PDB file of C-alpha atoms in Angstrom:
ATOM      1  CA  MET A   1       0.000   0.000   0.000  1.00  0.00           C
ATOM      2  CA  ARG A   2       1.071   3.549  -0.583  1.00  0.00           C
ATOM      3  CA  PRO A   3       1.221   6.251   2.091  1.00  0.00           C
ATOM      4  CA  ALA A   4      -1.805   6.893   4.318  1.00  0.00           C
ATOM      5  CA  LEU A   5      -3.254  10.328   3.721  1.00  0.00           C
ATOM      6  CA  ALA A   6      -5.464  10.893   6.760  1.00  0.00           C
ATOM      7  CA  LEU A   7      -7.463   9.215   9.475  1.00  0.00           C
ATOM      8  CA  ALA A   8     -11.077   8.480   8.679  1.00  0.00           C
ATOM      9  CA  THR A   9     -12.162  11.049  11.233  1.00  0.00           C
ATOM     10  CA  LEU A  10     -10.394  13.723   9.218  1.00  0.00           C
ATOM     11  CA  ILE A  11     -11.472  12.679   5.754  1.00  0.00           C
ATOM     12  CA  LEU A  12     -14.321  15.203   5.568  1.00  0.00           C
ATOM     13  CA  SER A  13     -11.796  18.029   5.430  1.00  0.00           C
ATOM     14  CA  PHE A  14      -9.697  16.298   2.789  1.00  0.00           C
ATOM     15  CA  VAL A  15      -9.808  17.516  -0.808  1.00  0.00           C
ATOM     16  CA  PRO A  16     -10.295  14.224  -2.706  1.00  0.00           C
ATOM     17  CA  CYS A  17      -8.105  12.938  -5.485  1.00  0.00           C
ATOM     18  CA  ALA A  18      -5.444  15.616  -5.372  1.00  0.00           C
ATOM     19  CA  SER A  19      -2.255  15.119  -7.357  1.00  0.00           C
ATOM     20  CA  PHE A  20       0.635  13.711  -5.291  1.00  0.00           C
ATOM     21  CA  ALA A  21       4.347  13.620  -6.039  1.00  0.00           C
ATOM     22  CA  ALA A  22       5.985  10.212  -5.886  1.00  0.00           C
ATOM     23  CA  ASP A  23       7.013   9.300  -2.338  1.00  0.00           C
ATOM     24  CA  THR A  24      10.773   9.535  -1.868  1.00  0.00           C
ATOM     25  CA  ALA A  25      10.996   6.373   0.211  1.00  0.00           C
ATOM     26  CA  LEU A  26       8.971   4.454  -2.362  1.00  0.00           C
ATOM     27  CA  LEU A  27      11.161   5.595  -5.262  1.00  0.00           C
ATOM     28  CA  ALA A  28      14.270   4.512  -3.361  1.00  0.00           C
ATOM     29  CA  LEU A  29      13.156   0.868  -3.518  1.00  0.00           C
ATOM     30  CA  GLY A  30      14.861  -1.235  -6.184  1.00  0.00           C
ATOM     31  CA  MET A  31      13.744  -4.000  -8.508  1.00  0.00           C
ATOM     32  CA  GLU A  32      14.963  -6.714  -6.120  1.00  0.00           C
ATOM     33  CA  HIS A  33      12.671  -5.454  -3.351  1.00  0.00           C
ATOM     34  CA  PHE A  34       9.546  -5.673  -5.496  1.00  0.00           C
ATOM     35  CA  ARG A  35      10.604  -9.032  -6.917  1.00  0.00           C
ATOM     36  CA  ASP A  36      11.124 -10.493  -3.441  1.00  0.00           C
ATOM     37  CA  THR A  37       7.927  -9.070  -1.922  1.00  0.00           C
ATOM     38  CA  ALA A  38       5.623  -9.860  -4.857  1.00  0.00           C
ATOM     39  CA  SER A  39       2.867 -12.294  -3.938  1.00  0.00           C
ATOM     40  CA  VAL A  40       1.822 -15.311  -6.011  1.00  0.00           C
ATOM     41  CA  SER A  41      -1.712 -16.679  -5.632  1.00  0.00           C
ATOM     42  CA  ASP A  42      -3.037 -19.725  -7.497  1.00  0.00           C
ATOM     43  CA  ASP A  43      -6.716 -20.428  -8.165  1.00  0.00           C
ATOM     44  CA  PRO A  44      -6.749 -23.990  -9.572  1.00  0.00           C
ATOM     45  CA  GLY A  45     -10.517 -23.973 -10.040  1.00  0.00           C
ATOM     46  CA  ALA A  46     -10.354 -20.986 -12.378  1.00  0.00           C
ATOM     47  CA  SER A  47      -6.944 -21.951 -13.824  1.00  0.00           C
ATOM     48  CA  LEU A  48      -5.632 -18.517 -12.828  1.00  0.00           C
ATOM     49  CA  THR A  49      -2.460 -17.289 -11.136  1.00  0.00           C
ATOM     50  CA  THR A  50      -2.282 -13.752  -9.780  1.00  0.00           C
ATOM     51  CA  ILE A  51       1.062 -12.062  -9.122  1.00  0.00           C
ATOM     52  CA  SER A  52       0.956  -8.716  -7.337  1.00  0.00           C
ATOM     53  CA  THR A  53       3.251  -6.008  -5.932  1.00  0.00           C
ATOM     54  CA  GLU A  54       0.656  -4.991  -3.334  1.00  0.00           C
ATOM     55  CA  ARG A  55       2.990  -5.916  -0.477  1.00  0.00           C
ATOM     56  CA  GLY A  56       5.876  -3.954  -1.979  1.00  0.00           C
ATOM     57  CA  TYR A  57       5.205  -0.805   0.005  1.00  0.00           C
ATOM     58  CA  VAL A  58       3.166  -0.638   3.220  1.00  0.00           C
ATOM     59  CA  GLU A  59       3.015   2.376   5.474  1.00  0.00           C
ATOM     60  CA  GLY A  60       0.884   2.940   8.510  1.00  0.00           C
ATOM     61  CA  SER A  61      -0.869   0.654  10.935  1.00  0.00           C
ATOM     62  CA  GLY A  62      -2.718   0.861  14.221  1.00  0.00           C
ATOM     63  CA  PRO A  63      -6.043   0.350  15.945  1.00  0.00           C
ATOM     64  CA  MET A  64      -7.786   3.194  14.080  1.00  0.00           C
ATOM     65  CA  ARG A  65      -8.949   2.771  10.524  1.00  0.00           C
ATOM     66  CA  GLU A  66      -6.722   4.771   8.200  1.00  0.00           C
ATOM     67  CA  VAL A  67      -7.632   6.174   4.802  1.00  0.00           C
ATOM     68  CA  TRP A  68      -5.453   5.009   1.930  1.00  0.00           C
ATOM     69  CA  HIS A  69      -4.800   5.973  -1.623  1.00  0.00           C
ATOM     70  CA  ASP A  70      -3.083   2.924  -2.989  1.00  0.00           C
ATOM     71  CA  GLU A  71      -1.778   1.705  -6.326  1.00  0.00           C
ATOM     72  CA  PHE A  72       0.134  -1.417  -7.284  1.00  0.00           C
ATOM     73  CA  LEU A  73       0.671  -3.742 -10.226  1.00  0.00           C
ATOM     74  CA  THR A  74      -1.038  -7.066 -10.872  1.00  0.00           C
ATOM     75  CA  ALA A  75      -0.405  -9.750 -13.469  1.00  0.00           C
ATOM     76  CA  VAL A  76      -3.036 -12.425 -14.113  1.00  0.00           C
ATOM     77  CA  ILE A  77      -1.950 -15.625 -15.883  1.00  0.00           C
ATOM     78  CA  ASP A  78      -4.833 -17.523 -17.476  1.00  0.00           C
ATOM     79  CA  HIS A  79      -3.511 -21.071 -17.840  1.00  0.00           C
ATOM     80  CA  LYS A  80      -6.543 -22.337 -19.736  1.00  0.00           C
ATOM     81  CA  ALA A  81      -6.431 -19.583 -22.351  1.00  0.00           C
ATOM     82  CA  GLY A  82      -2.632 -19.371 -22.342  1.00  0.00           C
ATOM     83  CA  GLN A  83      -2.763 -15.587 -21.875  1.00  0.00           C
ATOM     84  CA  LYS A  84      -1.458 -12.929 -19.494  1.00  0.00           C
ATOM     85  CA  SER A  85      -3.001  -9.589 -18.567  1.00  0.00           C
ATOM     86  CA  PHE A  86      -1.556  -6.707 -16.591  1.00  0.00           C
ATOM     87  CA  GLN A  87      -3.245  -3.926 -14.678  1.00  0.00           C
ATOM     88  CA  ILE A  88      -2.740  -1.126 -12.194  1.00  0.00           C
ATOM     89  CA  ASP A  89      -4.948  -1.708  -9.164  1.00  0.00           C
ATOM     90  CA  VAL A  90      -6.070   1.539  -7.532  1.00  0.00           C
ATOM     91  CA  SER A  91      -7.869   2.122  -4.244  1.00  0.00           C
ATOM     92  CA  THR A  92      -9.018   5.697  -3.667  1.00  0.00           C
ATOM     93  CA  THR A  93     -10.953   6.997  -0.657  1.00  0.00           C
ATOM     94  CA  TYR A  94     -13.112  10.124  -0.645  1.00  0.00           C
ATOM     95  CA  SER A  95     -16.267  11.678   0.805  1.00  0.00           C
ATOM     96  CA  GLY A  96     -19.255  13.235  -0.920  1.00  0.00           C
ATOM     97  CA  THR A  97     -20.921  11.995  -4.071  1.00  0.00           C
ATOM     98  CA  ARG A  98     -20.264   8.494  -5.405  1.00  0.00           C
ATOM     99  CA  ARG A  99     -18.012   8.485  -8.433  1.00  0.00           C
ATOM    100  CA  SER A 100     -17.798   6.728 -11.756  1.00  0.00           C
ATOM    101  CA  TYR A 101     -14.681   6.424 -13.900  1.00  0.00           C
ATOM    102  CA  PRO A 102     -15.314   6.607 -17.642  1.00  0.00           C
ATOM    103  CA  SER A 103     -11.655   6.722 -18.656  1.00  0.00           C
ATOM    104  CA  ALA A 104      -8.031   6.743 -17.541  1.00  0.00           C
ATOM    105  CA  ASP A 105      -4.877   8.141 -19.112  1.00  0.00           C
ATOM    106  CA  LEU A 106      -1.450   6.495 -19.007  1.00  0.00           C
ATOM    107  CA  GLU A 107       1.464   8.903 -19.382  1.00  0.00           C
ATOM    108  CA  ALA A 108       4.598   7.095 -20.447  1.00  0.00           C
ATOM    109  CA  MET A 109       6.664   6.439 -23.547  1.00  0.00           C
ATOM    110  CA  GLY A 110       5.057   7.834 -26.680  1.00  0.00           C
ATOM    111  CA  GLY A 111       2.799  10.267 -24.808  1.00  0.00           C
ATOM    112  CA  PRO A 112      -0.546   9.810 -23.035  1.00  0.00           C
ATOM    113  CA  LYS A 113      -2.796   6.926 -23.927  1.00  0.00           C
ATOM    114  CA  ALA A 114      -6.491   6.630 -23.023  1.00  0.00           C
ATOM    115  CA  VAL A 115      -7.733   3.320 -21.607  1.00  0.00           C
ATOM    116  CA  THR A 116     -11.000   2.148 -20.060  1.00  0.00           C
ATOM    117  CA  PRO A 117     -10.822   1.317 -16.327  1.00  0.00           C
ATOM    118  CA  ALA A 118     -13.116  -1.082 -14.473  1.00  0.00           C
ATOM    119  CA  LEU A 119     -14.727  -0.314 -11.108  1.00  0.00           C
ATOM    120  CA  ILE A 120     -14.421  -3.591  -9.179  1.00  0.00           C
ATOM    121  CA  ARG A 121     -16.188  -2.679  -5.951  1.00  0.00           C
ATOM    122  CA  THR A 122     -16.990   0.198  -3.601  1.00  0.00           C
ATOM    123  CA  GLU A 123     -16.858   0.119   0.187  1.00  0.00           C
ATOM    124  CA  SER A 124     -18.558   2.702   2.400  1.00  0.00           C
ATOM    125  CA  VAL A 125     -18.345   3.698   6.072  1.00  0.00           C
ATOM    126  CA  ASN A 126     -19.754   6.439   8.308  1.00  0.00           C
ATOM    127  CA  CYS A 127     -23.036   6.645   6.368  1.00  0.00           C
ATOM    128  CA  SER A 128     -25.218   6.057   9.455  1.00  0.00           C
ATOM    129  CA  VAL A 129     -23.704   8.929  11.430  1.00  0.00           C
ATOM    130  CA  GLY A 130     -22.712  11.476   8.798  1.00  0.00           C
ATOM    131  CA  GLU A 131     -21.405  11.913   5.298  1.00  0.00           C
ATOM    132  CA  CYS A 132     -20.438   8.638   3.646  1.00  0.00           C
ATOM    133  CA  ILE A 133     -16.791   7.832   3.116  1.00  0.00           C
ATOM    134  CA  TYR A 134     -16.233   5.692   0.025  1.00  0.00           C
ATOM    135  CA  THR A 135     -13.325   3.560  -1.094  1.00  0.00           C
ATOM    136  CA  ASP A 136     -13.367   2.622  -4.768  1.00  0.00           C
ATOM    137  CA  HIS A 137     -11.271  -0.269  -6.072  1.00  0.00           C
ATOM    138  CA  VAL A 138     -10.505   0.297  -9.743  1.00  0.00           C
ATOM    139  CA  ARG A 139      -8.445  -1.617 -12.307  1.00  0.00           C
ATOM    140  CA  ILE A 140      -6.611   0.146 -15.130  1.00  0.00           C
ATOM    141  CA  PRO A 141      -5.432  -2.177 -17.924  1.00  0.00           C
ATOM    142  CA  VAL A 142      -1.868  -1.709 -19.139  1.00  0.00           C
ATOM    143  CA  GLU A 143      -0.158  -3.417 -22.063  1.00  0.00           C
ATOM    144  CA  GLU A 144       2.667  -5.844 -21.359  1.00  0.00           C
ATOM    145  CA  ALA A 145       4.709  -4.287 -24.165  1.00  0.00           C
ATOM    146  CA  LEU A 146       4.646  -0.905 -22.425  1.00  0.00           C
ATOM    147  CA  LEU A 147       5.701  -2.438 -19.116  1.00  0.00           C
ATOM    148  CA  ARG A 148       8.606  -4.274 -20.723  1.00  0.00           C
ATOM    149  CA  ARG A 149       9.806  -1.126 -22.506  1.00  0.00           C
ATOM    150  CA  LEU A 150       9.812   0.713 -19.188  1.00  0.00           C
ATOM    151  CA  ALA A 151      11.538  -2.223 -17.444  1.00  0.00           C
ATOM    152  CA  ASN A 152      14.262  -2.144 -20.088  1.00  0.00           C
ATOM    153  CA  ASP A 153      15.116   1.397 -18.898  1.00  0.00           C
ATOM    154  CA  TYR A 154      15.438   0.353 -15.257  1.00  0.00           C
ATOM    155  CA  ARG A 155      18.633   1.606 -13.628  1.00  0.00           C
ATOM    156  CA  PRO A 156      19.154   1.327  -9.853  1.00  0.00           C
ATOM    157  CA  GLY A 157      18.675   4.726  -8.250  1.00  0.00           C
ATOM    158  CA  SER A 158      17.253   6.343 -11.398  1.00  0.00           C
ATOM    159  CA  PRO A 159      13.586   5.344 -11.626  1.00  0.00           C
ATOM    160  CA  VAL A 160      11.467   6.012 -14.685  1.00  0.00           C
ATOM    161  CA  ILE A 161       7.879   6.788 -13.725  1.00  0.00           C
ATOM    162  CA  LEU A 162       4.667   5.495 -15.289  1.00  0.00           C
ATOM    163  CA  ARG A 163       2.071   8.132 -14.423  1.00  0.00           C
ATOM    164  CA  PHE A 164      -1.658   7.688 -14.723  1.00  0.00           C
ATOM    165  CA  GLN A 165      -4.782   9.784 -14.353  1.00  0.00           C
ATOM    166  CA  LEU A 166      -8.021   8.131 -13.238  1.00  0.00           C
ATOM    167  CA  ASN A 167     -10.749  10.410 -14.613  1.00  0.00           C
ATOM    168  CA  ALA A 168     -13.891  10.717 -12.491  1.00  0.00           C
ATOM    169  CA  LYS A 169     -17.157  11.849 -14.017  1.00  0.00           C
ATOM    170  CA  ARG A 170     -18.009  15.402 -12.906  1.00  0.00           C
ATOM    171  CA  ARG A 171     -15.233  15.317 -10.290  1.00  0.00           C
ATOM    172  CA  SER A 172     -11.501  15.901 -10.146  1.00  0.00           C
ATOM    173  CA  GLY A 173      -9.448  12.855 -11.037  1.00  0.00           C
ATOM    174  CA  TYR A 174      -6.895  10.817  -9.142  1.00  0.00           C
ATOM    175  CA  ARG A 175      -3.280  10.818 -10.239  1.00  0.00           C
ATOM    176  CA  GLY A 176      -0.861   8.066  -9.350  1.00  0.00           C
ATOM    177  CA  GLU A 177       2.630   6.848 -10.184  1.00  0.00           C
ATOM    178  CA  ILE A 178       4.381   3.491 -10.598  1.00  0.00           C
ATOM    179  CA  SER A 179       8.181   3.291 -10.800  1.00  0.00           C
ATOM    180  CA  ASN A 180       9.856   1.043 -13.329  1.00  0.00           C
ATOM    181  CA  ALA A 181      11.678  -0.633 -10.417  1.00  0.00           C
ATOM    182  CA  GLU A 182       8.275  -1.978  -9.386  1.00  0.00           C
ATOM    183  CA  ILE A 183       7.508  -2.873 -13.009  1.00  0.00           C
ATOM    184  CA  ALA A 184      10.820  -4.722 -13.455  1.00  0.00           C
ATOM    185  CA  GLY A 185      10.326  -6.560 -10.160  1.00  0.00           C
ATOM    186  CA  LEU A 186       6.873  -7.771 -11.191  1.00  0.00           C
ATOM    187  CA  LEU A 187       8.083  -8.929 -14.608  1.00  0.00           C
ATOM    188  CA  VAL A 188      11.002 -10.845 -13.098  1.00  0.00           C
ATOM    189  CA  LYS A 189       8.541 -12.619 -10.799  1.00  0.00           C
ATOM    190  CA  VAL A 190       6.161 -13.363 -13.682  1.00  0.00           C
ATOM    191  CA  ASP A 191       8.955 -14.706 -15.889  1.00  0.00           C
ATOM    192  CA  ALA A 192      10.338 -16.795 -13.017  1.00  0.00           C
ATOM    193  CA  TYR A 193       6.900 -18.301 -12.418  1.00  0.00           C
ATOM    194  CA  GLU A 194       6.479 -19.185 -16.086  1.00  0.00           C
ATOM    195  CA  ALA A 195       9.985 -20.642 -16.284  1.00  0.00           C
ATOM    196  CA  ALA A 196       9.553 -22.822 -13.187  1.00  0.00           C
ATOM    197  CA  PRO A 197       8.678 -26.503 -13.653  1.00  0.00           C
ATOM    198  CA  SER A 198       5.107 -27.392 -12.778  1.00  0.00           C
ATOM    199  CA  GLY A 199       4.680 -27.328  -9.008  1.00  0.00           C
ATOM    200  CA  ALA A 200       8.091 -25.756  -8.379  1.00  0.00           C
ATOM    201  CA  ALA A 201       8.488 -22.548  -6.406  1.00  0.00           C
ATOM    202  CA  PRO A 202       8.703 -19.662  -8.880  1.00  0.00           C
ATOM    203  CA  SER A 203      11.295 -17.833  -6.798  1.00  0.00           C
ATOM    204  CA  GLY A 204      13.858 -20.495  -7.686  1.00  0.00           C
ATOM    205  CA  ALA A 205      13.546 -20.066 -11.439  1.00  0.00           C
ATOM    206  CA  ALA A 206      15.697 -17.795 -13.528  1.00  0.00           C
ATOM    207  CA  PRO A 207      14.021 -14.757 -15.146  1.00  0.00           C
ATOM    208  CA  SER A 208      13.965 -14.352 -18.882  1.00  0.00           C
ATOM    209  CA  ALA A 209      17.103 -12.910 -20.452  1.00  0.00           C
ATOM    210  CA  ALA A 210      15.306  -9.701 -21.455  1.00  0.00           C
ATOM    211  CA  VAL A 211      14.063  -8.885 -17.980  1.00  0.00           C
ATOM    212  CA  ALA A 212      17.279 -10.018 -16.292  1.00  0.00           C
ATOM    213  CA  GLN A 213      19.169  -7.655 -18.562  1.00  0.00           C
ATOM    214  CA  ALA A 214      16.722  -4.863 -17.720  1.00  0.00           C
ATOM    215  CA  ALA A 215      17.303  -5.446 -14.018  1.00  0.00           C
ATOM    216  CA  ALA A 216      21.094  -5.433 -14.299  1.00  0.00           C
ATOM    217  CA  PRO A 217      23.051  -2.244 -13.576  1.00  0.00           C
ATOM    218  CA  ARG A 218      24.036  -0.163 -16.564  1.00  0.00           C
ATOM    219  CA  ARG A 219      27.426  -1.025 -18.092  1.00  0.00           C
ATOM    220  CA  LEU A 220      29.734   1.935 -17.595  1.00  0.00           C
ATOM    221  CA  ASP A 221      31.566   3.323 -20.607  1.00  0.00           C
ATOM    222  CA  LEU A 222      34.498   5.722 -20.692  1.00  0.00           C
ATOM    223  CA  GLY A 223      33.883   6.564 -24.341  1.00  0.00           C
ATOM    224  CA  MET A 224      37.333   6.170 -25.884  1.00  0.00           C
ATOM    225  CA  SER A 225      39.436   3.761 -27.929  1.00  0.00           C
ATOM    226  CA  GLY A 226      42.762   2.599 -26.590  1.00  0.00           C
ATOM    227  CA  LEU A 227      45.811   0.486 -27.136  1.00  0.00           C
ATOM    228  CA  ALA A 228      47.987  -1.110 -24.466  1.00  0.00           C
ATOM    229  CA  VAL A 229      51.534   0.218 -24.514  1.00  0.00           C
ATOM    230  CA  ALA A 230      54.559  -1.318 -22.816  1.00  0.00           C
ATOM    231  CA  PRO A 231      57.029   0.755 -20.819  1.00  0.00           C
ATOM    232  CA  ALA A 232      59.891   2.351 -22.713  1.00  0.00           C
ATOM    233  CA  ALA A 233      63.466   1.446 -21.883  1.00  0.00           C
ATOM    234  CA  ASP A 234      64.273   5.034 -20.922  1.00  0.00           C
ATOM    235  CA  ASN A 235      61.065   5.430 -18.872  1.00  0.00           C
ATOM    236  CA  PRO A 236      60.020   2.053 -17.399  1.00  0.00           C
ATOM    237  CA  GLY A 237      57.131   3.554 -15.406  1.00  0.00           C
ATOM    238  CA  ARG A 238      55.435   5.117 -18.441  1.00  0.00           C
ATOM    239  CA  ALA A 239      53.033   2.360 -19.517  1.00  0.00           C
ATOM    240  CA  GLY A 240      49.307   1.737 -19.604  1.00  0.00           C
ATOM    241  CA  VAL A 241      46.548   2.256 -22.159  1.00  0.00           C
ATOM    242  CA  LEU A 242      47.219   4.778 -24.908  1.00  0.00           C
ATOM    243  CA  VAL A 243      44.183   6.897 -25.821  1.00  0.00           C
ATOM    244  CA  VAL A 244      43.762   6.516 -29.583  1.00  0.00           C
ATOM    245  CA  ALA A 245      40.392   8.296 -29.974  1.00  0.00           C
ATOM    246  CA  VAL A 246      37.890  10.083 -27.727  1.00  0.00           C
ATOM    247  CA  ASN A 247      34.167   9.985 -28.450  1.00  0.00           C
ATOM    248  CA  GLY A 248      32.275  13.260 -28.495  1.00  0.00           C
ATOM    249  CA  GLU A 249      30.102  14.046 -25.427  1.00  0.00           C
ATOM    250  CA  SER A 250      31.617  11.044 -23.629  1.00  0.00           C
ATOM    251  CA  VAL A 251      32.827  10.581 -20.069  1.00  0.00           C
ATOM    252  CA  ALA A 252      36.389  10.685 -21.408  1.00  0.00           C
ATOM    253  CA  GLN A 253      35.860  13.968 -23.230  1.00  0.00           C
ATOM    254  CA  ARG A 254      34.188  15.612 -20.235  1.00  0.00           C
ATOM    255  CA  ALA A 255      37.062  14.454 -18.024  1.00  0.00           C
ATOM    256  CA  GLY A 256      39.578  16.123 -20.346  1.00  0.00           C
ATOM    257  CA  LEU A 257      41.244  13.074 -21.885  1.00  0.00           C
ATOM    258  CA  ILE A 258      42.859  13.681 -25.271  1.00  0.00           C
ATOM    259  CA  THR A 259      44.454  11.521 -27.924  1.00  0.00           C
ATOM    260  CA  GLY A 260      47.983  10.555 -26.892  1.00  0.00           C
ATOM    261  CA  ASP A 261      47.302  10.362 -23.168  1.00  0.00           C
ATOM    262  CA  ILE A 262      48.355   7.128 -21.450  1.00  0.00           C
ATOM    263  CA  ILE A 263      45.985   5.949 -18.719  1.00  0.00           C
ATOM    264  CA  PHE A 264      47.849   4.057 -16.012  1.00  0.00           C
ATOM    265  CA  GLU A 265      45.301   4.065 -13.196  1.00  0.00           C
ATOM    266  CA  ILE A 266      41.568   4.531 -12.616  1.00  0.00           C
ATOM    267  CA  GLY A 267      40.257   4.718  -9.066  1.00  0.00           C
ATOM    268  CA  ASP A 268      43.421   3.187  -7.538  1.00  0.00           C
ATOM    269  CA  ARG A 269      43.299   0.290 -10.024  1.00  0.00           C
ATOM    270  CA  PRO A 270      46.339  -0.034 -12.329  1.00  0.00           C
ATOM    271  CA  THR A 271      45.511  -0.235 -16.035  1.00  0.00           C
ATOM    272  CA  HIS A 272      48.328  -2.123 -17.699  1.00  0.00           C
ATOM    273  CA  SER A 273      46.047  -3.646 -20.359  1.00  0.00           C
ATOM    274  CA  LEU A 274      42.666  -3.149 -22.002  1.00  0.00           C
ATOM    275  CA  ALA A 275      41.257  -5.821 -19.677  1.00  0.00           C
ATOM    276  CA  ASP A 276      42.586  -3.867 -16.683  1.00  0.00           C
ATOM    277  CA  LEU A 277      40.980  -0.719 -18.080  1.00  0.00           C
ATOM    278  CA  GLU A 278      37.604  -2.425 -18.487  1.00  0.00           C
ATOM    279  CA  ASP A 279      37.776  -3.902 -14.985  1.00  0.00           C
ATOM    280  CA  ALA A 280      38.632  -0.500 -13.494  1.00  0.00           C
ATOM    281  CA  ILE A 281      35.734   1.168 -15.318  1.00  0.00           C
ATOM    282  CA  ASN A 282      33.280  -1.517 -14.234  1.00  0.00           C
ATOM    283  CA  ALA A 283      34.488  -1.203 -10.635  1.00  0.00           C
ATOM    284  CA  SER A 284      33.681   2.515 -10.649  1.00  0.00           C
ATOM    285  CA  ALA A 285      30.398   3.749  -9.204  1.00  0.00           C
ATOM    286  CA  ALA A 286      27.755   5.233 -11.469  1.00  0.00           C
ATOM    287  CA  HIS A 287      27.038   8.942 -10.917  1.00  0.00           C
ATOM    288  CA  ALA A 288      30.227   9.297  -8.840  1.00  0.00           C
ATOM    289  CA  ASP A 289      33.658  10.766  -9.497  1.00  0.00           C
ATOM    290  CA  ALA A 290      36.605   8.531 -10.304  1.00  0.00           C
ATOM    291  CA  THR A 291      40.238   9.668 -10.464  1.00  0.00           C
ATOM    292  CA  ILE A 292      42.017   8.883 -13.725  1.00  0.00           C
ATOM    293  CA  LYS A 293      45.800   9.071 -13.634  1.00  0.00           C
ATOM    294  CA  ILE A 294      47.582   9.628 -16.927  1.00  0.00           C
ATOM    295  CA  PHE A 295      50.833  10.444 -18.589  1.00  0.00           C
ATOM    296  CA  ARG A 296      50.575  13.424 -20.903  1.00  0.00           C
ATOM    297  CA  GLY A 297      53.907  13.377 -22.578  1.00  0.00           C
ATOM    298  CA  LEU A 298      56.308  12.766 -19.699  1.00  0.00           C
ATOM    299  CA  LYS A 299      54.147  14.564 -17.151  1.00  0.00           C
ATOM    300  CA  GLU A 300      51.879  12.722 -14.724  1.00  0.00           C
ATOM    301  CA  MET A 301      48.377  14.205 -14.318  1.00  0.00           C
ATOM    302  CA  SER A 302      45.147  13.365 -12.489  1.00  0.00           C
ATOM    303  CA  LEU A 303      41.713  13.929 -14.034  1.00  0.00           C
ATOM    304  CA  LYS A 304      38.229  13.534 -12.562  1.00  0.00           C
ATOM    305  CA  ALA A 305      35.653  11.481 -14.484  1.00  0.00           C
ATOM    306  CA  ARG A 306      31.962  11.049 -13.628  1.00  0.00           C
ATOM    307  CA  PHE A 307      30.381   7.922 -15.033  1.00  0.00           C
TER     308      PHE A 307
END
């Protein structure tokens, strides 16, 4: 569940369905968290399996009933039909007039797209003593292809957001957000379930190559071509990887590397060969500075690179 907005006793003063920025703590969660907390529920009678990220984020508990605005992802596998469907499940609580939801808009790659939501059920409280408080449970269909495109852009610490607008008839709508860390986590769980032998626990199966690649950290790239050079007889310490070319707008160019430089260390890792250079780059942290030590001519210099 997503963050609680108010206690039920305070809901009458709440402006319903306001737009909310993504919660910082929620966006800090990675793909692995949503993969590991996703639930799997089998219904043998209906030949259905439901996989959900509902447990991925829970905030608030206590003896008093709290009011939630909640959104999470659900995948439904229909074994009989051999099909999968995906949806955003939304719970929104409000007071006043009952609502209907004629349409919803998904805002992601390629611009907004209109879809038709389904109102699953409505719960009500407080009607006998005052103004009714309603909680609507709504499903918004979302295409698997869109989810996989967003999952392919997953990078730890840099979430891409799938935003949606649930349009209410004659009332302001509800806006919500799903990070592609949550999307990637769900897809890994779905692919693991489908890859598992019949009756085996899905958590033990390997995800598909596409989703596993989406979940992996981005491969760092210095953005230059090099050639290993051995030390000269008159200068035995001057060896490393000779910079042959520097790509435009690359990490190397921004760091100040130029053709003819010899890289002999990156982040305290010696670079005597191209393999050493690759290992040193991969050992560097994304979005952090790394010190590159070079020979420029006979002079030793240190440069700062941010991958």
